[in-house]
């Protein structure tokens, strides 16, 4: 999967490593599969935004998730199986 390879390829320079030496980074991810809409919003300070129930579902999964975990919906998980070998620890929760 391209996203997994991209995350694994992230490296930090000496300056960033020095700044982060005493801190630990904890990330949370929420992912869902489905329709979404995107567009530029605003005139004074335009921004590129995503809209739709898919985006809202992923956002709720991320905000209610645990650090250092990827929270994914069942539709995303099913779709992911087409692209990667099952080498991940899964803990099914919810519906």
Coordinates of N, CA and C in Angstrom, one line a residue:
X1 N 0.9 -1.2 0.0 CA 0.0 0.0 0.0 C 0.9 1.3 0.0
X2 N 0.6 2.2 -0.9 CA 1.5 3.4 -1.0 C 1.5 4.2 0.3
X3 N 0.4 4.3 1.0 CA 0.4 5.1 2.2 C 1.3 4.5 3.3
X4 N 1.3 3.2 3.4 CA 2.2 2.5 4.4 C 3.7 2.7 4.1
X5 N 4.0 2.6 2.8 CA 5.4 2.8 2.4 C 5.8 4.3 2.6
X6 N 4.9 5.2 2.4 CA 5.2 6.6 2.6 C 5.5 6.9 4.1
X7 N 4.7 6.4 5.0 CA 4.9 6.6 6.4 C 6.2 6.0 6.8
X8 N 6.5 4.8 6.3 CA 7.8 4.1 6.7 C 9.0 4.9 6.2
X9 N 8.8 5.7 5.2 CA 10.0 6.4 4.6 C 10.2 7.8 5.2
X10 N 9.4 8.2 6.2 CA 9.6 9.5 6.9 C 10.9 9.4 7.7
X11 N 11.7 10.4 7.4 CA 13.0 10.6 8.2 C 13.1 12.0 8.7
X12 N 13.8 12.2 9.8 CA 14.0 13.5 10.4 C 15.5 13.8 10.4
X13 N 15.7 15.1 10.1 CA 17.1 15.6 10.1 C 17.6 15.8 11.5
X14 N 18.9 16.1 11.6 CA 19.5 16.3 12.9 C 18.8 17.3 13.8
X15 N 18.4 18.4 13.2 CA 17.7 19.5 14.0 C 16.4 19.0 14.5
X16 N 15.6 18.3 13.8 CA 14.3 17.8 14.2 C 14.5 16.7 15.3
X17 N 15.6 15.8 15.1 CA 15.8 14.8 16.1 C 16.2 15.4 17.4
X18 N 17.0 16.5 17.4 CA 17.5 17.1 18.6 C 16.3 17.8 19.3
X19 N 15.4 18.4 18.6 CA 14.2 19.0 19.2 C 13.2 18.0 19.8
X20 N 13.2 16.8 19.2 CA 12.2 15.8 19.6 C 12.9 14.8 20.6
X21 N 14.2 15.0 20.9 CA 14.9 14.0 21.7 C 14.2 13.6 23.0
X22 N 13.7 14.6 23.7 CA 13.1 14.4 25.0 C 11.6 14.2 24.9
X23 N 11.0 14.2 23.7 CA 9.6 14.1 23.6 C 9.3 12.8 22.7
X24 N 8.1 12.2 23.0 CA 7.7 11.1 22.3 C 6.4 11.5 21.5
X25 N 6.4 11.1 20.2 CA 5.3 11.4 19.4 C 4.3 10.3 19.4
X26 N 3.0 10.6 19.7 CA 1.9 9.7 19.7 C 0.9 10.1 18.7
X27 N 0.7 9.3 17.7 CA -0.3 9.6 16.6 C -1.5 8.7 16.7
X28 N -2.6 9.2 16.2 CA -3.8 8.4 16.1 C -4.3 8.6 14.7
X29 N -4.8 7.5 14.1 CA -5.3 7.5 12.7 C -6.7 6.9 12.8
X30 N -7.6 7.5 12.0 CA -9.0 7.0 11.7 C -9.2 6.9 10.2
X31 N -9.5 5.8 9.7 CA -9.7 5.6 8.3 C -11.0 4.9 8.0
X32 N -11.6 5.3 6.9 CA -12.9 4.7 6.5 C -13.0 4.8 5.0
X33 N -13.7 3.9 4.4 CA -13.8 3.9 2.9 C -15.3 4.3 2.5
X34 N -15.4 5.2 1.5 CA -16.7 5.6 1.1 C -16.6 6.9 0.3
X35 N -17.8 7.4 -0.1 CA -17.8 8.6 -1.0 C -17.4 9.8 -0.1
X36 N -16.7 10.7 -0.8 CA -16.3 12.0 -0.1 C -16.3 13.1 -1.2
X37 N -16.4 14.3 -0.8 CA -16.4 15.4 -1.7 C -15.3 16.4 -1.3
X38 N -14.7 17.0 -2.2 CA -13.6 18.0 -1.9 C -13.8 19.2 -2.7
X39 N -13.3 20.3 -2.2 CA -13.3 21.6 -2.9 C -12.6 22.7 -2.1
X40 N -12.4 23.8 -2.8 CA -11.8 25.0 -2.2 C -12.9 25.8 -1.5
X41 N -12.8 26.2 -0.3 CA -13.8 26.9 0.5 C -13.1 28.3 0.9
X42 N -13.8 29.3 0.7 CA -13.4 30.6 1.2 C -12.8 31.5 0.1
X43 N -12.9 32.8 0.3 CA -12.3 33.8 -0.6 C -11.1 34.5 0.0
X44 N -11.3 35.0 1.2 CA -10.2 35.7 1.9 C -9.0 34.7 2.2
X45 N -9.3 33.6 2.7 CA -8.3 32.6 3.0 C -8.7 31.2 2.5
X46 N -8.6 31.0 1.2 CA -9.2 29.7 0.7 C -8.4 28.5 1.2
X47 N -9.2 27.4 1.4 CA -8.6 26.2 1.9 C -9.2 25.0 1.1
X48 N -8.5 24.0 1.0 CA -9.0 22.8 0.3 C -9.6 21.9 1.4
X49 N -10.8 21.5 1.3 CA -11.5 20.8 2.3 C -12.2 19.5 1.8
X50 N -12.3 18.5 2.7 CA -13.0 17.3 2.3 C -14.3 17.3 3.1
X51 N -15.4 16.8 2.5 CA -16.7 16.7 3.1 C -17.3 15.4 2.9
X52 N -18.3 15.0 3.8 CA -19.1 13.8 3.6 C -19.1 12.9 4.8
X53 N -20.0 12.0 4.9 CA -20.1 11.1 6.0 C -18.9 10.2 6.2
X54 N -18.2 9.9 5.1 CA -17.0 9.2 5.2 C -15.9 9.9 6.0
X55 N -15.8 11.2 5.7 CA -14.8 12.0 6.4 C -15.2 12.2 7.9
X56 N -16.5 12.4 8.1 CA -17.0 12.5 9.5 C -16.7 11.2 10.3
X57 N -17.0 10.1 9.7 CA -16.7 8.8 10.4 C -15.3 8.6 10.7
X58 N -14.4 8.9 9.8 CA -12.9 8.7 10.0 C -12.5 9.7 11.1
X59 N -13.0 10.9 11.1 CA -12.7 11.9 12.1 C -13.1 11.4 13.5
X60 N -14.3 10.9 13.6 CA -14.8 10.4 14.9 C -13.9 9.2 15.4
X61 N -13.5 8.4 14.5 CA -12.7 7.2 14.8 C -11.3 7.7 15.4
X62 N -10.8 8.7 14.7 CA -9.5 9.3 15.1 C -9.6 9.9 16.5
X63 N -10.6 10.8 16.6 CA -10.7 11.6 17.9 C -11.0 10.7 19.1
X64 N -11.6 9.6 18.9 CA -12.0 8.7 20.1 C -11.0 7.6 20.2
X65 N -9.9 7.6 19.4 CA -9.0 6.5 19.3 C -7.9 6.5 20.4
X66 N -7.1 5.5 20.4 CA -6.0 5.4 21.3 C -4.7 5.8 20.6
X67 N -3.8 6.4 21.3 CA -2.5 6.8 20.7 C -1.8 5.5 20.1
X68 N -1.1 5.7 19.0 CA -0.2 4.7 18.4 C -1.1 3.6 17.8
X69 N -2.3 3.8 17.5 CA -3.2 2.8 16.8 C -3.8 3.4 15.6
X70 N -4.1 2.5 14.6 CA -4.8 2.9 13.5 C -6.2 2.3 13.6
X71 N -7.2 3.2 13.7 CA -8.6 2.7 13.9 C -9.2 2.8 12.5
X72 N -9.7 1.6 12.1 CA -10.3 1.5 10.7 C -11.7 0.9 10.8
X73 N -12.5 1.3 9.9 CA -13.9 0.7 9.8 C -13.8 -0.6 9.1
X74 N -14.9 -1.4 9.3 CA -15.0 -2.7 8.6 C -14.9 -2.6 7.1
X75 N -15.6 -1.6 6.5 CA -15.4 -1.5 5.0 C -14.0 -1.3 4.6
X76 N -13.2 -0.4 5.3 CA -11.8 -0.2 5.0 C -11.0 -1.4 5.2
X77 N -11.2 -2.1 6.3 CA -10.5 -3.3 6.6 C -10.7 -4.4 5.5
X78 N -11.9 -4.5 5.1 CA -12.2 -5.5 4.0 C -11.5 -5.1 2.7
X79 N -11.5 -3.8 2.4 CA -10.8 -3.3 1.2 C -9.3 -3.5 1.3
X80 N -8.8 -3.2 2.5 CA -7.3 -3.3 2.7 C -6.8 -4.7 2.4
X81 N -7.6 -5.8 2.7 CA -7.2 -7.1 2.5 C -6.8 -7.4 1.1
X82 N -7.3 -6.6 0.1 CA -7.0 -6.8 -1.3 C -5.6 -6.3 -1.6
X83 N -5.0 -5.6 -0.7 CA -3.7 -4.9 -1.0 C -2.5 -5.4 -0.2
X84 N -2.7 -5.8 1.0 CA -1.6 -6.2 1.9 C -1.8 -7.6 2.4
X85 N -0.7 -8.2 2.7 CA -0.8 -9.5 3.4 C -1.2 -9.3 4.9
X86 N -1.9 -10.2 5.5 CA -2.3 -10.0 6.9 C -1.1 -10.2 7.8
X87 N -0.5 -9.1 8.2 CA 0.6 -9.2 9.1 C 0.5 -8.2 10.3
X88 N -0.8 -7.8 10.5 CA -1.0 -6.8 11.5 C -1.9 -7.4 12.6
X89 N -1.7 -6.8 13.8 CA -2.5 -7.2 15.0 C -3.8 -6.5 14.9
X90 N -4.9 -7.3 14.9 CA -6.2 -6.7 14.8 C -7.0 -6.9 16.1
X91 N -7.7 -5.9 16.6 CA -8.5 -6.0 17.7 C -9.8 -5.4 17.4
X92 N -10.8 -6.3 17.0 CA -12.1 -5.8 16.6 C -12.9 -5.3 17.7
X93 N -13.5 -4.1 17.5 CA -14.4 -3.5 18.5 C -15.6 -2.9 17.8
X94 N -16.6 -2.6 18.6 CA -17.8 -1.9 18.0 C -18.7 -2.9 17.3
X95 N -19.4 -2.3 16.3 CA -20.4 -3.1 15.6 C -19.8 -4.1 14.7

